[in-house]
């Protein structure tokens, strides 16, 4: 029934499945330009479904040389360079913190002042747009009212003209009826009436009267 169809919904077509039509492995391998081996390797990893490898944090570790390299100067130089890099990073971090402590509040005040100025400008622009919108609505209302008055005047004039035309038609019909009655009366009296007009009819009546 209809209620059962509404509750259960339409039946899926044969072979319907909620699985996507294709997976990354089904997508053909694009042609990678030369020098993009990392991108190609990452694409192959995604296609094979392998998890993302963990981040390499070996550069952030500060350890002494291995037990077998305690007497190796190059190993100690590498460790010293790593320690120097860590020290430089910490110095930069400390300088940034000091700069933020000294100038951060003022920088935020300047940023907030700029945001406040932007907000005020946006409010001003919004007020200007709203005023322009109100003026536009008033102008449209005035134009529509004037157009309504003009249409009403034209409609009244049209009604008057239609009335005049109807009166003229009635007068013409009356004239035709009177003309027809006169013609019938003239024929009954034996007066020949032709269709050459009123002047000819008068001449014909005067001729018959003289005879």
PDB file of C-alpha atoms in Angstrom:
ATOM      1  CA  UNK A   1       0.000   0.000   0.000  1.00  0.00           C
ATOM      2  CA  UNK A   2       0.941   3.670  -0.204  1.00  0.00           C
ATOM      3  CA  UNK A   3       1.551   4.006   3.549  1.00  0.00           C
ATOM      4  CA  UNK A   4       3.822   0.963   3.530  1.00  0.00           C
ATOM      5  CA  UNK A   5       5.776   2.415   0.609  1.00  0.00           C
ATOM      6  CA  UNK A   6       6.144   5.719   2.420  1.00  0.00           C
ATOM      7  CA  UNK A   7       7.450   3.964   5.543  1.00  0.00           C
ATOM      8  CA  UNK A   8       9.712   1.525   3.807  1.00  0.00           C
ATOM      9  CA  UNK A   9      10.785   3.731   0.947  1.00  0.00           C
ATOM     10  CA  UNK A  10      11.475   2.644  -2.615  1.00  0.00           C
ATOM     11  CA  UNK A  11      13.004  -0.749  -3.126  1.00  0.00           C
ATOM     12  CA  UNK A  12      16.617  -0.730  -4.311  1.00  0.00           C
ATOM     13  CA  UNK A  13      17.267  -1.796  -7.829  1.00  0.00           C
ATOM     14  CA  UNK A  14      18.836  -5.207  -8.432  1.00  0.00           C
ATOM     15  CA  UNK A  15      22.590  -5.098  -7.904  1.00  0.00           C
ATOM     16  CA  UNK A  16      22.365  -1.911  -5.791  1.00  0.00           C
ATOM     17  CA  UNK A  17      25.181  -1.520  -3.234  1.00  0.00           C
ATOM     18  CA  UNK A  18      26.161   1.158  -0.737  1.00  0.00           C
ATOM     19  CA  UNK A  19      29.836   0.653  -1.563  1.00  0.00           C
ATOM     20  CA  UNK A  20      31.390   3.366  -3.710  1.00  0.00           C
ATOM     21  CA  UNK A  21      31.565   2.730  -7.402  1.00  0.00           C
ATOM     22  CA  UNK A  22      35.331   2.969  -7.350  1.00  0.00           C
ATOM     23  CA  UNK A  23      38.170   3.090  -4.836  1.00  0.00           C
ATOM     24  CA  UNK A  24      41.562   4.781  -5.100  1.00  0.00           C
ATOM     25  CA  UNK A  25      42.976   1.496  -6.329  1.00  0.00           C
ATOM     26  CA  UNK A  26      40.493   1.492  -9.235  1.00  0.00           C
ATOM     27  CA  UNK A  27      41.527   4.947 -10.383  1.00  0.00           C
ATOM     28  CA  UNK A  28      44.221   4.726 -13.087  1.00  0.00           C
ATOM     29  CA  UNK A  29      47.622   5.969 -12.084  1.00  0.00           C
ATOM     30  CA  UNK A  30      48.065   9.500 -13.409  1.00  0.00           C
ATOM     31  CA  UNK A  31      51.104  10.531 -15.328  1.00  0.00           C
ATOM     32  CA  UNK A  32      53.323  12.210 -12.746  1.00  0.00           C
ATOM     33  CA  UNK A  33      55.814  14.749 -14.049  1.00  0.00           C
ATOM     34  CA  UNK A  34      59.513  14.164 -13.582  1.00  0.00           C
ATOM     35  CA  UNK A  35      60.847  14.934 -10.114  1.00  0.00           C
ATOM     36  CA  UNK A  36      57.648  14.044  -8.200  1.00  0.00           C
ATOM     37  CA  UNK A  37      58.698  10.704  -6.738  1.00  0.00           C
ATOM     38  CA  UNK A  38      57.322  11.608  -3.312  1.00  0.00           C
ATOM     39  CA  UNK A  39      53.898  12.358  -4.784  1.00  0.00           C
ATOM     40  CA  UNK A  40      53.922   9.118  -6.757  1.00  0.00           C
ATOM     41  CA  UNK A  41      54.953   7.119  -3.677  1.00  0.00           C
ATOM     42  CA  UNK A  42      52.207   8.779  -1.607  1.00  0.00           C
ATOM     43  CA  UNK A  43      49.648   7.955  -4.294  1.00  0.00           C
ATOM     44  CA  UNK A  44      50.731   4.337  -4.325  1.00  0.00           C
ATOM     45  CA  UNK A  45      50.461   4.242  -0.518  1.00  0.00           C
ATOM     46  CA  UNK A  46      46.899   5.577  -0.637  1.00  0.00           C
ATOM     47  CA  UNK A  47      45.945   3.090  -3.363  1.00  0.00           C
ATOM     48  CA  UNK A  48      47.348   0.169  -1.388  1.00  0.00           C
ATOM     49  CA  UNK A  49      45.547   1.277   1.795  1.00  0.00           C
ATOM     50  CA  UNK A  50      48.699   1.472   3.892  1.00  0.00           C
ATOM     51  CA  UNK A  51      48.678   3.792   6.937  1.00  0.00           C
ATOM     52  CA  UNK A  52      50.592   7.028   6.898  1.00  0.00           C
ATOM     53  CA  UNK A  53      54.155   6.577   8.249  1.00  0.00           C
ATOM     54  CA  UNK A  54      54.914   8.352  11.533  1.00  0.00           C
ATOM     55  CA  UNK A  55      56.683  11.679  11.460  1.00  0.00           C
ATOM     56  CA  UNK A  56      60.459  11.582  11.591  1.00  0.00           C
ATOM     57  CA  UNK A  57      61.426  13.212  14.904  1.00  0.00           C
ATOM     58  CA  UNK A  58      65.055  12.134  14.856  1.00  0.00           C
ATOM     59  CA  UNK A  59      66.189  15.698  14.139  1.00  0.00           C
ATOM     60  CA  UNK A  60      64.477  16.877  17.306  1.00  0.00           C
ATOM     61  CA  UNK A  61      66.270  14.340  19.507  1.00  0.00           C
ATOM     62  CA  UNK A  62      69.453  15.292  21.364  1.00  0.00           C
ATOM     63  CA  UNK A  63      71.419  12.154  22.107  1.00  0.00           C
ATOM     64  CA  UNK A  64      75.044  11.266  22.519  1.00  0.00           C
ATOM     65  CA  UNK A  65      76.806   9.088  19.932  1.00  0.00           C
ATOM     66  CA  UNK A  66      76.166   5.372  20.053  1.00  0.00           C
ATOM     67  CA  UNK A  67      78.250   3.139  22.305  1.00  0.00           C
ATOM     68  CA  UNK A  68      80.432   2.097  19.423  1.00  0.00           C
ATOM     69  CA  UNK A  69      81.052   5.720  18.298  1.00  0.00           C
ATOM     70  CA  UNK A  70      82.152   7.240  21.577  1.00  0.00           C
ATOM     71  CA  UNK A  71      85.636   7.861  20.187  1.00  0.00           C
ATOM     72  CA  UNK A  72      84.473   9.004  16.718  1.00  0.00           C
ATOM     73  CA  UNK A  73      85.045  12.777  16.250  1.00  0.00           C
ATOM     74  CA  UNK A  74      82.580  12.999  13.341  1.00  0.00           C
ATOM     75  CA  UNK A  75      79.824  11.492  15.479  1.00  0.00           C
ATOM     76  CA  UNK A  76      80.556  14.021  18.203  1.00  0.00           C
ATOM     77  CA  UNK A  77      80.598  16.864  15.635  1.00  0.00           C
ATOM     78  CA  UNK A  78      77.178  15.722  14.365  1.00  0.00           C
ATOM     79  CA  UNK A  79      75.824  15.693  17.915  1.00  0.00           C
ATOM     80  CA  UNK A  80      77.345  19.115  18.563  1.00  0.00           C
ATOM     81  CA  UNK A  81      75.737  20.505  15.390  1.00  0.00           C
ATOM     82  CA  UNK A  82      72.380  19.055  16.455  1.00  0.00           C
ATOM     83  CA  UNK A  83      72.739  20.597  19.904  1.00  0.00           C
ATOM     84  CA  UNK A  84      73.682  23.949  18.331  1.00  0.00           C
ATOM     85  CA  UNK A  85      70.568  23.808  16.130  1.00  0.00           C
ATOM     86  CA  UNK A  86      68.414  23.043  19.171  1.00  0.00           C
ATOM     87  CA  UNK A  87      70.014  25.883  21.064  1.00  0.00           C
ATOM     88  CA  UNK A  88      69.413  28.285  18.176  1.00  0.00           C
ATOM     89  CA  UNK A  89      65.778  27.191  18.006  1.00  0.00           C
ATOM     90  CA  UNK A  90      65.351  27.761  21.731  1.00  0.00           C
ATOM     91  CA  UNK A  91      67.019  31.179  21.461  1.00  0.00           C
ATOM     92  CA  UNK A  92      64.652  32.157  18.646  1.00  0.00           C
ATOM     93  CA  UNK A  93      61.734  30.852  20.665  1.00  0.00           C
ATOM     94  CA  UNK A  94      62.839  32.857  23.711  1.00  0.00           C
ATOM     95  CA  UNK A  95      63.285  36.011  21.605  1.00  0.00           C
ATOM     96  CA  UNK A  96      59.825  35.553  20.108  1.00  0.00           C
ATOM     97  CA  UNK A  97      58.343  35.157  23.582  1.00  0.00           C
ATOM     98  CA  UNK A  98      60.134  38.292  24.785  1.00  0.00           C
ATOM     99  CA  UNK A  99      58.966  40.241  21.743  1.00  0.00           C
ATOM    100  CA  UNK A 100      55.425  39.017  22.252  1.00  0.00           C
ATOM    101  CA  UNK A 101      55.565  39.961  25.938  1.00  0.00           C
ATOM    102  CA  UNK A 102      56.865  43.414  25.068  1.00  0.00           C
ATOM    103  CA  UNK A 103      54.857  44.213  21.946  1.00  0.00           C
ATOM    104  CA  UNK A 104      52.108  41.584  21.845  1.00  0.00           C
ATOM    105  CA  UNK A 105      49.545  43.620  23.788  1.00  0.00           C
ATOM    106  CA  UNK A 106      50.080  46.709  21.632  1.00  0.00           C
ATOM    107  CA  UNK A 107      49.979  44.615  18.471  1.00  0.00           C
ATOM    108  CA  UNK A 108      46.665  43.135  19.557  1.00  0.00           C
ATOM    109  CA  UNK A 109      45.356  46.602  20.412  1.00  0.00           C
ATOM    110  CA  UNK A 110      46.298  47.841  16.955  1.00  0.00           C
ATOM    111  CA  UNK A 111      44.709  44.776  15.389  1.00  0.00           C
ATOM    112  CA  UNK A 112      41.519  45.254  17.403  1.00  0.00           C
ATOM    113  CA  UNK A 113      41.483  48.951  16.503  1.00  0.00           C
ATOM    114  CA  UNK A 114      41.710  48.037  12.828  1.00  0.00           C
ATOM    115  CA  UNK A 115      38.911  45.519  13.237  1.00  0.00           C
ATOM    116  CA  UNK A 116      36.816  48.138  15.032  1.00  0.00           C
ATOM    117  CA  UNK A 117      37.493  50.618  12.227  1.00  0.00           C
ATOM    118  CA  UNK A 118      36.501  48.010   9.662  1.00  0.00           C
ATOM    119  CA  UNK A 119      33.341  47.277  11.647  1.00  0.00           C
ATOM    120  CA  UNK A 120      32.411  50.961  11.826  1.00  0.00           C
ATOM    121  CA  UNK A 121      33.059  51.371   8.095  1.00  0.00           C
ATOM    122  CA  UNK A 122      30.901  48.334   7.343  1.00  0.00           C
ATOM    123  CA  UNK A 123      28.117  49.733   9.545  1.00  0.00           C
ATOM    124  CA  UNK A 124      28.395  53.068   7.748  1.00  0.00           C
ATOM    125  CA  UNK A 125      28.248  51.362   4.373  1.00  0.00           C
ATOM    126  CA  UNK A 126      25.275  49.300   5.529  1.00  0.00           C
ATOM    127  CA  UNK A 127      23.471  52.443   6.699  1.00  0.00           C
ATOM    128  CA  UNK A 128      24.198  54.127   3.369  1.00  0.00           C
ATOM    129  CA  UNK A 129      22.868  51.122   1.478  1.00  0.00           C
ATOM    130  CA  UNK A 130      19.784  50.999   3.691  1.00  0.00           C
ATOM    131  CA  UNK A 131      19.135  54.716   3.110  1.00  0.00           C
ATOM    132  CA  UNK A 132      19.576  54.244  -0.647  1.00  0.00           C
ATOM    133  CA  UNK A 133      17.184  51.291  -0.487  1.00  0.00           C
ATOM    134  CA  UNK A 134      14.593  53.391   1.351  1.00  0.00           C
ATOM    135  CA  UNK A 135      14.940  56.182  -1.217  1.00  0.00           C
ATOM    136  CA  UNK A 136      14.546  53.666  -4.006  1.00  0.00           C
ATOM    137  CA  UNK A 137      11.402  52.243  -2.387  1.00  0.00           C
ATOM    138  CA  UNK A 138       9.951  55.753  -1.956  1.00  0.00           C
ATOM    139  CA  UNK A 139      10.728  56.669  -5.564  1.00  0.00           C
ATOM    140  CA  UNK A 140       9.177  53.449  -6.820  1.00  0.00           C
ATOM    141  CA  UNK A 141       6.095  54.008  -4.655  1.00  0.00           C
ATOM    142  CA  UNK A 142       5.735  57.583  -5.950  1.00  0.00           C
ATOM    143  CA  UNK A 143       6.169  56.442  -9.551  1.00  0.00           C
ATOM    144  CA  UNK A 144       3.644  53.654  -9.086  1.00  0.00           C
ATOM    145  CA  UNK A 145       1.119  56.037  -7.500  1.00  0.00           C
ATOM    146  CA  UNK A 146       1.594  58.523 -10.334  1.00  0.00           C
ATOM    147  CA  UNK A 147       1.251  55.725 -12.870  1.00  0.00           C
ATOM    148  CA  UNK A 148      -1.945  54.604 -11.092  1.00  0.00           C
ATOM    149  CA  UNK A 149      -3.399  58.113 -11.282  1.00  0.00           C
ATOM    150  CA  UNK A 150      -2.445  58.376 -14.953  1.00  0.00           C
ATOM    151  CA  UNK A 151      -4.012  54.986 -15.674  1.00  0.00           C
ATOM    152  CA  UNK A 152      -7.183  55.990 -13.805  1.00  0.00           C
ATOM    153  CA  UNK A 153      -7.400  59.220 -15.824  1.00  0.00           C
ATOM    154  CA  UNK A 154      -6.842  57.357 -19.078  1.00  0.00           C
ATOM    155  CA  UNK A 155      -9.449  54.772 -18.097  1.00  0.00           C
ATOM    156  CA  UNK A 156     -11.979  57.518 -17.341  1.00  0.00           C
ATOM    157  CA  UNK A 157     -11.202  59.203 -20.665  1.00  0.00           C
ATOM    158  CA  UNK A 158     -11.586  55.870 -22.431  1.00  0.00           C
ATOM    159  CA  UNK A 159     -14.949  55.307 -20.780  1.00  0.00           C
ATOM    160  CA  UNK A 160     -16.105  58.760 -21.892  1.00  0.00           C
ATOM    161  CA  UNK A 161     -14.929  58.174 -25.443  1.00  0.00           C
ATOM    162  CA  UNK A 162     -16.656  54.797 -25.512  1.00  0.00           C
ATOM    163  CA  UNK A 163     -19.844  56.496 -24.298  1.00  0.00           C
ATOM    164  CA  UNK A 164     -19.565  59.166 -26.975  1.00  0.00           C
ATOM    165  CA  UNK A 165     -18.979  56.532 -29.632  1.00  0.00           C
ATOM    166  CA  UNK A 166     -22.025  54.640 -28.406  1.00  0.00           C
ATOM    167  CA  UNK A 167     -24.121  57.826 -28.511  1.00  0.00           C
ATOM    168  CA  UNK A 168     -22.913  58.547 -32.053  1.00  0.00           C
ATOM    169  CA  UNK A 169     -23.752  54.983 -33.085  1.00  0.00           C
ATOM    170  CA  UNK A 170     -27.230  55.339 -31.577  1.00  0.00           C
ATOM    171  CA  UNK A 171     -27.712  58.678 -33.367  1.00  0.00           C
ATOM    172  CA  UNK A 172     -26.596  57.169 -36.666  1.00  0.00           C
ATOM    173  CA  UNK A 173     -28.966  54.252 -36.127  1.00  0.00           C
ATOM    174  CA  UNK A 174     -31.800  56.694 -35.409  1.00  0.00           C
ATOM    175  CA  UNK A 175     -30.975  58.685 -38.554  1.00  0.00           C
ATOM    176  CA  UNK A 176     -30.972  55.494 -40.609  1.00  0.00           C
ATOM    177  CA  UNK A 177     -34.279  54.461 -39.099  1.00  0.00           C
ATOM    178  CA  UNK A 178     -35.822  57.885 -39.817  1.00  0.00           C
ATOM    179  CA  UNK A 179     -34.459  57.795 -43.356  1.00  0.00           C
ATOM    180  CA  UNK A 180     -35.937  54.374 -43.870  1.00  0.00           C
ATOM    181  CA  UNK A 181     -39.326  55.523 -42.550  1.00  0.00           C
ATOM    182  CA  UNK A 182     -39.297  58.559 -44.838  1.00  0.00           C
ATOM    183  CA  UNK A 183     -38.396  56.396 -47.788  1.00  0.00           C
ATOM    184  CA  UNK A 184     -41.250  54.027 -47.036  1.00  0.00           C
ATOM    185  CA  UNK A 185     -43.667  56.934 -46.652  1.00  0.00           C
ATOM    186  CA  UNK A 186     -42.447  58.483 -49.910  1.00  0.00           C
ATOM    187  CA  UNK A 187     -42.905  55.234 -51.769  1.00  0.00           C
ATOM    188  CA  UNK A 188     -46.395  54.907 -50.283  1.00  0.00           C
ATOM    189  CA  UNK A 189     -47.223  58.390 -51.538  1.00  0.00           C
ATOM    190  CA  UNK A 190     -45.905  57.498 -55.007  1.00  0.00           C
ATOM    191  CA  UNK A 191     -42.860  59.636 -54.736  1.00  0.00           C
ATOM    192  CA  UNK A 192     -39.867  58.146 -56.461  1.00  0.00           C
ATOM    193  CA  UNK A 193     -36.858  58.189 -54.159  1.00  0.00           C
ATOM    194  CA  UNK A 194     -33.456  57.398 -55.602  1.00  0.00           C
ATOM    195  CA  UNK A 195     -30.194  56.868 -53.764  1.00  0.00           C
ATOM    196  CA  UNK A 196     -28.435  59.991 -55.051  1.00  0.00           C
ATOM    197  CA  UNK A 197     -28.748  61.881 -51.800  1.00  0.00           C
ATOM    198  CA  UNK A 198     -30.958  64.393 -50.053  1.00  0.00           C
ATOM    199  CA  UNK A 199     -30.451  67.154 -52.665  1.00  0.00           C
ATOM    200  CA  UNK A 200     -31.628  64.895 -55.499  1.00  0.00           C
ATOM    201  CA  UNK A 201     -34.580  63.827 -53.400  1.00  0.00           C
ATOM    202  CA  UNK A 202     -35.591  67.410 -52.885  1.00  0.00           C
ATOM    203  CA  UNK A 203     -35.340  68.101 -56.614  1.00  0.00           C
ATOM    204  CA  UNK A 204     -37.481  65.043 -57.367  1.00  0.00           C
ATOM    205  CA  UNK A 205     -40.126  66.166 -54.831  1.00  0.00           C
ATOM    206  CA  UNK A 206     -40.201  69.691 -56.331  1.00  0.00           C
ATOM    207  CA  UNK A 207     -40.621  68.259 -59.867  1.00  0.00           C
ATOM    208  CA  UNK A 208     -43.493  66.044 -58.825  1.00  0.00           C
ATOM    209  CA  UNK A 209     -45.113  68.951 -57.026  1.00  0.00           C
ATOM    210  CA  UNK A 210     -44.993  71.151 -60.166  1.00  0.00           C
ATOM    211  CA  UNK A 211     -46.600  68.448 -62.241  1.00  0.00           C
TER     212      UNK A 211
END
